[in-house]
């Protein structure tokens, strides 16, 4: 038996940030809310639920990964840690676009 570092925790939960009920994702473990894209700082390694911080991870940026995948960059509102999660295929695309637009605006304002 091989111990997996990445535990599959794909279960229904209620988002602590927007209060919506989040259904299981079915193809991989759901690690953030698809409605508001927020996540809870609960893991040290994905799925371990060992982090005692429990701050709210808010999406601050979108990074393009390999093969047209996107990663959501999070900042914890409690400890300030930066985390990255893969975007899920049912994430609210309006929020994704809004984060991208906000970052483009900040970038333009700086230069
Ligand atoms: Zn939410
Ligand atoms: Zn934290």
PDB file of C-alpha atoms and ligand atoms in Angstrom, residues 15-20 22 33-38, ligand 1:
ATOM      1  CA  UNK A  15     -18.631  28.201   1.902  1.00  0.00           C
ATOM      2  CA  UNK A  16     -17.756  30.168   5.035  1.00  0.00           C
ATOM      3  CA  UNK A  17     -17.246  33.328   2.998  1.00  0.00           C
ATOM      4  CA  UNK A  18     -20.331  33.603   0.765  1.00  0.00           C
ATOM      5  CA  UNK A  19     -22.535  30.998   2.533  1.00  0.00           C
ATOM      6  CA  UNK A  20     -23.378  29.077  -0.641  1.00  0.00           C
ATOM      7  CA  UNK A  22     -20.707  23.941  -2.803  1.00  0.00           C
ATOM      8  CA  UNK A  33     -15.521  27.968  -3.523  1.00  0.00           C
ATOM      9  CA  UNK A  34     -16.550  28.280  -7.201  1.00  0.00           C
ATOM     10  CA  UNK A  35     -18.911  31.185  -6.429  1.00  0.00           C
ATOM     11  CA  UNK A  36     -16.652  33.653  -4.633  1.00  0.00           C
ATOM     12  CA  UNK A  37     -13.348  31.761  -5.290  1.00  0.00           C
ATOM     13  CA  UNK A  38     -12.359  32.108  -1.648  1.00  0.00           C
TER      14      UNK A  38
HETATM   15 ZN1  LIG B   1     -17.908  31.226  -1.492  1.00  0.00          ZN
END
